[in-house]
Coordinates of C-alpha atoms in Angstrom, one line a residue:
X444 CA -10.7 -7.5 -11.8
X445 CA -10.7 -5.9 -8.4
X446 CA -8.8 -2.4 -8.2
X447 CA -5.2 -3.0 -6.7
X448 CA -4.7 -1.7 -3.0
X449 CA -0.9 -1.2 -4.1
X450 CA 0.9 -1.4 -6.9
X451 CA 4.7 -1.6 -7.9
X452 CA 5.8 0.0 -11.1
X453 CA 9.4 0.7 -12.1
X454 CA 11.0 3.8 -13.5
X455 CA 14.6 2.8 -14.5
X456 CA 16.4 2.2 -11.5
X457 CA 13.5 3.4 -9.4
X458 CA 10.7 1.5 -7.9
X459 CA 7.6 3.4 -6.9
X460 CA 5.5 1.9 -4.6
X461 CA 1.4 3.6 -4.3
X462 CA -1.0 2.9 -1.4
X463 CA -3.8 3.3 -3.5
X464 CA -7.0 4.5 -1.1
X465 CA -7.4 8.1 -0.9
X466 CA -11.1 7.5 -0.2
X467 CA -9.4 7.1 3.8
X468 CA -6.2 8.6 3.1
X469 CA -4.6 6.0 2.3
X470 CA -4.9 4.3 5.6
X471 CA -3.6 0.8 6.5
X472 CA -5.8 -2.3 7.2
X473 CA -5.5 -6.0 7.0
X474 CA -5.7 -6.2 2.7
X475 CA -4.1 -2.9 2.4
X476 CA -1.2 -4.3 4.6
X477 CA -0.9 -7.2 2.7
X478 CA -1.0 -5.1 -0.7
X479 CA 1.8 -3.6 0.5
X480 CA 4.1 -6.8 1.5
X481 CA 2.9 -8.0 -2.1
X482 CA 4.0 -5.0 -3.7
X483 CA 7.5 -4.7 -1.8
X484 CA 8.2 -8.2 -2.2
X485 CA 8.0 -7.8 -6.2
X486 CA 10.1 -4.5 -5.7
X487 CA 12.9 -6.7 -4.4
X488 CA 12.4 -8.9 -6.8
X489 CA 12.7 -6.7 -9.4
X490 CA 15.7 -6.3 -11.3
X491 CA 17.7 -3.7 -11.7
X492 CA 15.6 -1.2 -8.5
X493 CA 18.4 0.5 -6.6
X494 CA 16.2 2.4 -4.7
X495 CA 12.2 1.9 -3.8
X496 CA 10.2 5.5 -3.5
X497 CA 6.6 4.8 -1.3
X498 CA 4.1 7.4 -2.2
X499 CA 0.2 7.7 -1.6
X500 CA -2.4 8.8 -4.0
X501 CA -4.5 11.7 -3.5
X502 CA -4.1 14.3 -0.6
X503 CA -1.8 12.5 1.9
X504 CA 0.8 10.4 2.2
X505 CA -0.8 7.6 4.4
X506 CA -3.2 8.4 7.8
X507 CA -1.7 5.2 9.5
X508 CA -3.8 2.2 11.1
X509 CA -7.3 2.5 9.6
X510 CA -9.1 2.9 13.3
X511 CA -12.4 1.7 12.2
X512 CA -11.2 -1.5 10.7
X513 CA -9.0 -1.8 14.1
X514 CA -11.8 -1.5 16.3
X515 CA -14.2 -4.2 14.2
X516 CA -11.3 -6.6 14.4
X517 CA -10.9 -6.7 18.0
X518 CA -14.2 -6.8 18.6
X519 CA -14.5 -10.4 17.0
X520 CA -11.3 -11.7 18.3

């Protein structure tokens, strides 16, 4: 099984959300993106979370639009 992206895990009332690529700081593309709408939507499923906590493995918090896999996808479209 492929290494999740995100995952969701609960801690009593807490839901912790982890962007899971620290290889490039946790940065967002297409698959990470939609790890991370996977991963909230079972966090509002969830019952009994009251609040959701987003954290990012490794260094940093998140670096924001991965800029290489930007760049590749508007080149094909």
């Amino acid at each position: 099984m492929a290494e999740r992206l995100v995952t969701f895990e609960t801690d009593g009332a807490i839901g912790i959300v982890t962007l899971r690529r620290p290889e490039k700081f946790n940065a967002l593309d297409i698959p990470m993106l939609r790890a991370l709408e996977a991963a909230l939507d079972e966090a509002e499923a969830a019952d009994g979370v009251r609040v959701v906590l987003v954290c990012g493995e490794g260094k940093g918090f998140c670096a924001g639009g991965d800029v290489e896999a930007w760049a590749e996808m508007s080149a094909v479209d």
